[in-house]
PDB file of C-alpha atoms in Angstrom:
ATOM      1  CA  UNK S   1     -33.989 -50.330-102.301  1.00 85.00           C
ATOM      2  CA  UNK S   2     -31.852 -53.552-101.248  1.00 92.00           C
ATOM      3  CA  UNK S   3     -31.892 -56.464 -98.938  1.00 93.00           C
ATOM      4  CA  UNK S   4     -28.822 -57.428 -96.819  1.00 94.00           C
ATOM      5  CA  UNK S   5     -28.788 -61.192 -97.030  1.00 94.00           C
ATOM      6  CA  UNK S   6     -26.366 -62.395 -93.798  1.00 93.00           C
ATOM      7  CA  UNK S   7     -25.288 -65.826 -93.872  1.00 92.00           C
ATOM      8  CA  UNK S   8     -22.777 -67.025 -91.137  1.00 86.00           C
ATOM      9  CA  UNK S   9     -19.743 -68.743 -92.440  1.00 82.00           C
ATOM     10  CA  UNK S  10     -20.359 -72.771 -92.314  1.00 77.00           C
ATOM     11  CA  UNK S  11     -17.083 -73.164 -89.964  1.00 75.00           C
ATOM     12  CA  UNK S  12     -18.803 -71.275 -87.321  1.00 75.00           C
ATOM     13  CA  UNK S  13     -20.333 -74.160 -85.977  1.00 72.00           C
ATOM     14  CA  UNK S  14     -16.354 -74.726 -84.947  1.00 71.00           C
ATOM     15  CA  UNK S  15     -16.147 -71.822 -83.365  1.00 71.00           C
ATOM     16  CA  UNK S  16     -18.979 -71.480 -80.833  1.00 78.00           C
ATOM     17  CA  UNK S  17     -21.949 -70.018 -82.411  1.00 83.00           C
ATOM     18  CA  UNK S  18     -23.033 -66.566 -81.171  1.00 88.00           C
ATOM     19  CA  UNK S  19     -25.756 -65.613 -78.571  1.00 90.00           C
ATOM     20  CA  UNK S  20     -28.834 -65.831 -79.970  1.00 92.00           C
ATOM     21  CA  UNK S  21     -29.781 -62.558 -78.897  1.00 95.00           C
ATOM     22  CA  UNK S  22     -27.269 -61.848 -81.659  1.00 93.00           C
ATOM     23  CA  UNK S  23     -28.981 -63.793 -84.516  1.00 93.00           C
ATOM     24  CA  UNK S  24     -32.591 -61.979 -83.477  1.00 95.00           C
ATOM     25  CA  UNK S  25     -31.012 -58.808 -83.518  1.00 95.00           C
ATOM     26  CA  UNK S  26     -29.810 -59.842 -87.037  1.00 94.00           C
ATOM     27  CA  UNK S  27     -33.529 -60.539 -87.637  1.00 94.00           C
ATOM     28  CA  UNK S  28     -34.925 -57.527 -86.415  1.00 96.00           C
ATOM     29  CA  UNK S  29     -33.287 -54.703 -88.664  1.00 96.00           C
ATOM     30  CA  UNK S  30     -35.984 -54.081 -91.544  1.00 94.00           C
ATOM     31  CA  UNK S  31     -34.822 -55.243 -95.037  1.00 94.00           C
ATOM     32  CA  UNK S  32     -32.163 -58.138 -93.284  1.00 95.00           C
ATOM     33  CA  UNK S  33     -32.552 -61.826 -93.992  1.00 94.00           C
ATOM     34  CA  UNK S  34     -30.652 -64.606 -91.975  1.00 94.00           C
ATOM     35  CA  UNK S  35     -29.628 -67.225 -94.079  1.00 93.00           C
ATOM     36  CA  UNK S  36     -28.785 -70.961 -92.160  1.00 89.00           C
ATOM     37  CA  UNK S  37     -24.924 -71.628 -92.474  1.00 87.00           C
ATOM     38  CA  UNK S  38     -25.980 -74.116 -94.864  1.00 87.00           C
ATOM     39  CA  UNK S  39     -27.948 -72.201 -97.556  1.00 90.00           C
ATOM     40  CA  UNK S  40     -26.109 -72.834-100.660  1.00 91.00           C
ATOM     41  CA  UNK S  41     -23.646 -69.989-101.370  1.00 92.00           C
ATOM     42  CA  UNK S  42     -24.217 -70.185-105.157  1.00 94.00           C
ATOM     43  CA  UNK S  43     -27.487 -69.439-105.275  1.00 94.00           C
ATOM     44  CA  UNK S  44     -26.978 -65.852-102.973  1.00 95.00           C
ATOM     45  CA  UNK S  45     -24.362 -64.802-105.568  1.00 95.00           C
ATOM     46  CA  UNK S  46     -26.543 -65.757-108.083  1.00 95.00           C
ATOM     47  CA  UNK S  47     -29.341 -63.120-106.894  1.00 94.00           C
ATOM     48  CA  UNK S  48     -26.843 -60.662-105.280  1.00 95.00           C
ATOM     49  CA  UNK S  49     -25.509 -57.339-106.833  1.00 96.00           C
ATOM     50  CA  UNK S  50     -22.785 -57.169-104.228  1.00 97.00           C
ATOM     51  CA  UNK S  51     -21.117 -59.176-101.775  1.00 97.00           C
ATOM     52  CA  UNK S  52     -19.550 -58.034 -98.638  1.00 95.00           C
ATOM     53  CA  UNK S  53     -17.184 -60.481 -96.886  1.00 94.00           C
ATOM     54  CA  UNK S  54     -15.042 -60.292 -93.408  1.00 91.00           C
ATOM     55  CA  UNK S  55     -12.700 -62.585 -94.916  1.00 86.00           C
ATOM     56  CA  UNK S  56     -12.441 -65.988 -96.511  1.00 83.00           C
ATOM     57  CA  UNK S  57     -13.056 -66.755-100.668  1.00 90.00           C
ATOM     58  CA  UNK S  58     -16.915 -65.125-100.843  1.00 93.00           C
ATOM     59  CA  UNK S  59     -15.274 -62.584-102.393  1.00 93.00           C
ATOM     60  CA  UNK S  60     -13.072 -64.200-104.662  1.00 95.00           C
ATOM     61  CA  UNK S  61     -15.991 -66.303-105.602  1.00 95.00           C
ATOM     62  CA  UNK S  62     -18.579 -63.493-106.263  1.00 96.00           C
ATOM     63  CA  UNK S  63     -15.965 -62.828-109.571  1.00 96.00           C
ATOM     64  CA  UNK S  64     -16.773 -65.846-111.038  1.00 96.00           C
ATOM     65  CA  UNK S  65     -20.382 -64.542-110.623  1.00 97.00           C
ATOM     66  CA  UNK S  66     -19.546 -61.617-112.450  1.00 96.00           C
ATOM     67  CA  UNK S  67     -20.803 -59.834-108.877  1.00 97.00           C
ATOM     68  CA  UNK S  68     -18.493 -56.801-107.253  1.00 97.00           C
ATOM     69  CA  UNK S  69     -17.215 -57.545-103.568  1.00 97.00           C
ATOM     70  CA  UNK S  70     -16.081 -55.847-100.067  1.00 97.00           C
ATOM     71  CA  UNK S  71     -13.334 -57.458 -98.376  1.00 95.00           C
ATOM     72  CA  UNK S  72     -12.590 -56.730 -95.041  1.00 95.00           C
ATOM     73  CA  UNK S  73      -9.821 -58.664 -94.797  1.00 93.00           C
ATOM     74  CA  UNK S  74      -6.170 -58.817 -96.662  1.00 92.00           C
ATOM     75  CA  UNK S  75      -5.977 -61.469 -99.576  1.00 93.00           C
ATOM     76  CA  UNK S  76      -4.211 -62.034-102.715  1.00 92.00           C
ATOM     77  CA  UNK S  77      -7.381 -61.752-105.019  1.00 94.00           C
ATOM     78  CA  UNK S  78      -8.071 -58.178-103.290  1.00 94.00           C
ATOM     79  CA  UNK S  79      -6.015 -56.766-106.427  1.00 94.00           C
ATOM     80  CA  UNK S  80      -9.229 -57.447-108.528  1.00 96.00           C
ATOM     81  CA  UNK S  81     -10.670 -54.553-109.541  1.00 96.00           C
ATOM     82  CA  UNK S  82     -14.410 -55.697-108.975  1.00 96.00           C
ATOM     83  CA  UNK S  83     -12.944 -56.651-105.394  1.00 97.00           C
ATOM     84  CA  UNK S  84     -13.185 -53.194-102.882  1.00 96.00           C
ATOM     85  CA  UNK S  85     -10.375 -53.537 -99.796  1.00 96.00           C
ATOM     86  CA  UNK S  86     -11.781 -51.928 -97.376  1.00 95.00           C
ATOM     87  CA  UNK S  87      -9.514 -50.491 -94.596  1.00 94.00           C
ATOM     88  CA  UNK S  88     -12.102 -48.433 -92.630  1.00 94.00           C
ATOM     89  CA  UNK S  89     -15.755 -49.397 -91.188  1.00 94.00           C
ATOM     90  CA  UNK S  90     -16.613 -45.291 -91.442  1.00 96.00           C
ATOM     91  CA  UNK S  91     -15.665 -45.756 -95.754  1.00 96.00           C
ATOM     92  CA  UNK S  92     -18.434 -49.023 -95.787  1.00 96.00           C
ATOM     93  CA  UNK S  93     -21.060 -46.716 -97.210  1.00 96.00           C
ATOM     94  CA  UNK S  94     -19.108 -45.071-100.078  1.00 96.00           C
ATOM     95  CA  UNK S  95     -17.675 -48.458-100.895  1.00 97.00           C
ATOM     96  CA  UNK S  96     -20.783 -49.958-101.229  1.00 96.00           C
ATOM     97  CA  UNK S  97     -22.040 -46.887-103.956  1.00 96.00           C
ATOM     98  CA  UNK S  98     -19.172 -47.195-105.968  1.00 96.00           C
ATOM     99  CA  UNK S  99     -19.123 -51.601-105.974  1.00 97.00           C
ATOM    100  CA  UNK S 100     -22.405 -50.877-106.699  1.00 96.00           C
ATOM    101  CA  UNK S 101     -21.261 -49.274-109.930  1.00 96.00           C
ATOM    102  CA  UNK S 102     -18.635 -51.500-111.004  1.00 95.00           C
ATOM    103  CA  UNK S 103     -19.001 -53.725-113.802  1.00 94.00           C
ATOM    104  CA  UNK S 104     -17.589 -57.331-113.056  1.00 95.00           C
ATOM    105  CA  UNK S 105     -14.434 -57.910-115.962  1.00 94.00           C
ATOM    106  CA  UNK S 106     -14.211 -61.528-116.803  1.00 94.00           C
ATOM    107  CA  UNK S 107     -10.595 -60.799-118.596  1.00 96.00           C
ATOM    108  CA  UNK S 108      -9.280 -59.338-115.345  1.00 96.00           C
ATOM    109  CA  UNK S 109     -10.112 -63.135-113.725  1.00 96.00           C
ATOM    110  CA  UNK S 110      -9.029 -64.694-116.094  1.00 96.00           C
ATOM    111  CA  UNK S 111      -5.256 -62.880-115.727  1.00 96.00           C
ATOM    112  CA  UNK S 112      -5.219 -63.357-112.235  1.00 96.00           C
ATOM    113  CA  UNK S 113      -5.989 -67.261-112.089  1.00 96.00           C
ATOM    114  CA  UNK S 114      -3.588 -67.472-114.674  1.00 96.00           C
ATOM    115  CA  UNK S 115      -1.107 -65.880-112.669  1.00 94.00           C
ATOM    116  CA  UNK S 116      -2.227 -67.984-109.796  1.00 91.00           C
ATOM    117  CA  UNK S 117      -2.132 -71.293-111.614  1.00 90.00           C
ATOM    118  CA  UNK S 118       1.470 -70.191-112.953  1.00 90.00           C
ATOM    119  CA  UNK S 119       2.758 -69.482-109.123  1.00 87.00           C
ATOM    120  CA  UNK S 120       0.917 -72.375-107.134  1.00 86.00           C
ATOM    121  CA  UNK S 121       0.990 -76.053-106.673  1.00 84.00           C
ATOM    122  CA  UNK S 122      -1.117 -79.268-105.833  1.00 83.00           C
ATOM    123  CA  UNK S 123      -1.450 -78.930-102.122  1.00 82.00           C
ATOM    124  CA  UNK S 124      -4.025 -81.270-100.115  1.00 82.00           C
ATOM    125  CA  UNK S 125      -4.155 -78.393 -97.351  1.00 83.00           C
ATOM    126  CA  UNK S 126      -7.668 -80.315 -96.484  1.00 84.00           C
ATOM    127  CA  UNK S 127      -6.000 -83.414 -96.133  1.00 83.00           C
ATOM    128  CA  UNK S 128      -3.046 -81.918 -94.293  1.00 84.00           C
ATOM    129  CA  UNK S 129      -5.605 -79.882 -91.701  1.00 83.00           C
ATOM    130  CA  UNK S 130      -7.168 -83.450 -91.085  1.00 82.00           C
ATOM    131  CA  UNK S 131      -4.157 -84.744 -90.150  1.00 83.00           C
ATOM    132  CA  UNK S 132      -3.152 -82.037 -88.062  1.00 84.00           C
ATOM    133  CA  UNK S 133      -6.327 -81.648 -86.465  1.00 81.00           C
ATOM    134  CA  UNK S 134      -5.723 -85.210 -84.709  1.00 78.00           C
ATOM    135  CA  UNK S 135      -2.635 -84.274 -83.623  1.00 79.00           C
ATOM    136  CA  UNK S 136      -3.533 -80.740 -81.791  1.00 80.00           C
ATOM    137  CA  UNK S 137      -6.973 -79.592 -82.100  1.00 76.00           C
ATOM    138  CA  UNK S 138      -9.823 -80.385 -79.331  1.00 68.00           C
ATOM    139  CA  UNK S 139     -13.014 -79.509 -81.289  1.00 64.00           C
ATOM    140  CA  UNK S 140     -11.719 -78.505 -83.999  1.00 63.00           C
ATOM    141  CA  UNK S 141      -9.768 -75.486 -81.550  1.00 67.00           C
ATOM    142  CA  UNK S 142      -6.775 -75.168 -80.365  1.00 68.00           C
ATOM    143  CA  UNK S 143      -7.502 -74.069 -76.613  1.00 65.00           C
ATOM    144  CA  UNK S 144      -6.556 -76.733 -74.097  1.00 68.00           C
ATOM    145  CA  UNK S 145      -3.983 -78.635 -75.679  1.00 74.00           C
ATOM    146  CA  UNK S 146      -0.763 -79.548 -74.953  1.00 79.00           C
ATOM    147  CA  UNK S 147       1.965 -80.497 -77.451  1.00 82.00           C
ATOM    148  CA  UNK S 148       4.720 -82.058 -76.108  1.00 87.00           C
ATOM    149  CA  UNK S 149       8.215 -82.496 -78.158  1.00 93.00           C
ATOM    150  CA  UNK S 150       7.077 -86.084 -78.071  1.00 92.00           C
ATOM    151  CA  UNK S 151       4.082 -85.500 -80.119  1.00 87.00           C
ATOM    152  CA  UNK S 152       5.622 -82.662 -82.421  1.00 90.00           C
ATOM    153  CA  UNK S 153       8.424 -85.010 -83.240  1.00 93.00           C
ATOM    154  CA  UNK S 154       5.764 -87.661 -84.211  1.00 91.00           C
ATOM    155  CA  UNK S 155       3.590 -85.337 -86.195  1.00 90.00           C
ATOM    156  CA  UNK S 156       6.768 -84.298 -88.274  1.00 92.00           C
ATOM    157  CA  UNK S 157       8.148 -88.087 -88.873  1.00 93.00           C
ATOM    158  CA  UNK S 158       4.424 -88.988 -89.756  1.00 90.00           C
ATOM    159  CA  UNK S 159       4.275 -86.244 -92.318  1.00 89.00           C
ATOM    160  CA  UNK S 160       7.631 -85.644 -93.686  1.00 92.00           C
ATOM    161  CA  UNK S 161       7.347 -86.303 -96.867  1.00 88.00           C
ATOM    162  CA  UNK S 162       4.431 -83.413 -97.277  1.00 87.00           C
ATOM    163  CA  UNK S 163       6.677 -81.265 -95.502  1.00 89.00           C
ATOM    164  CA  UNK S 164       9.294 -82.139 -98.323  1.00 90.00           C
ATOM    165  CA  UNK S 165       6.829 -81.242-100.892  1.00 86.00           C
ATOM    166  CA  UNK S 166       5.940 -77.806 -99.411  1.00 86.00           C
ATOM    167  CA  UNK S 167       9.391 -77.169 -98.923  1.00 89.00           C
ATOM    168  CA  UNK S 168      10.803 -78.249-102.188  1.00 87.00           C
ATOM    169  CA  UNK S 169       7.953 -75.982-104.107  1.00 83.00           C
ATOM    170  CA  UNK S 170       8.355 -73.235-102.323  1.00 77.00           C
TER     171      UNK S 170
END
């Protein structure tokens, strides 16, 4: 009695897309709906009863939607309890029965963003992959690049005083 809605992650388009013999094959299994990259991620958790992840904040963000999630993937929000873990492909179908039955807490959010507010910092880690990205990414990848001392040295000088920050907070 549900639809799988599959939506690729927007960073994809980074990553090489997949075949699109993939993507039909997506398609072709009954009650499955490809969603563009692009579809607006608030408006599937709106309509979703659960939200199954590989990895990444869809999970974390399906909370705030008072929505239960799968994670496939290890992450400090995983210690919600309207967030499943999962460690196995073969326990997929039992998780998704029983975070089909769990009832979304807004208290138990609200405990762990105040622990994370009271253990984090102001960190531009946007602005800092930007930076980075000019100094050793091709593409947005890191495959067939070469960092010499030269330009490691440079890249450290040119950002030392973020470095200080990280390393000061932590």
């Amino acid at each position: 009695g549900y639809k799988l809605y599959v939506k690729e992650h927007f960073s994809q388009v980074f990553r090489e897309w997949r075949k699109i013999s993939d993507y039909k094959e997506i398609m072709d299994i009954p009650n499955v709906r490809l969603f563009h990259p692009s579809a607006s991620i608030e408006k599937l958790l709106k309509h979703s009863s659960l939200v199954i992840s590989i990895g990444g904040t869809t999970s974390f963000e399906a909370a705030f939607y008072q929505k239960p999630s799968i994670l496939f993937a290890d992450y400090d929000y995983a210690i919600l309890p309207s967030v499943y873990k999962l460690n196995s492909l073969e326990d997929l179908p039992n998780a998704i029965r029983k975070s089909l039955q769990v009832k979304v807490n807004s208290d138990d959010l609200d405990k762990y963003l105040k622990v994370l507010e009271e253990n984090t910092f102001d960190f531009d880690f946007k602005g800092y992959e930007m930076k980075e990205s000019k100094f050793f990414r091709y593409g947005g990848n890191y495959h067939d690049i070469v960092i010499t001392n030269e330009k490691m040295k440079s890249f450290l000088d040119e950002n030392q005083n973020l470095f200080d920050t990280l390393t000061n907070q932590y």
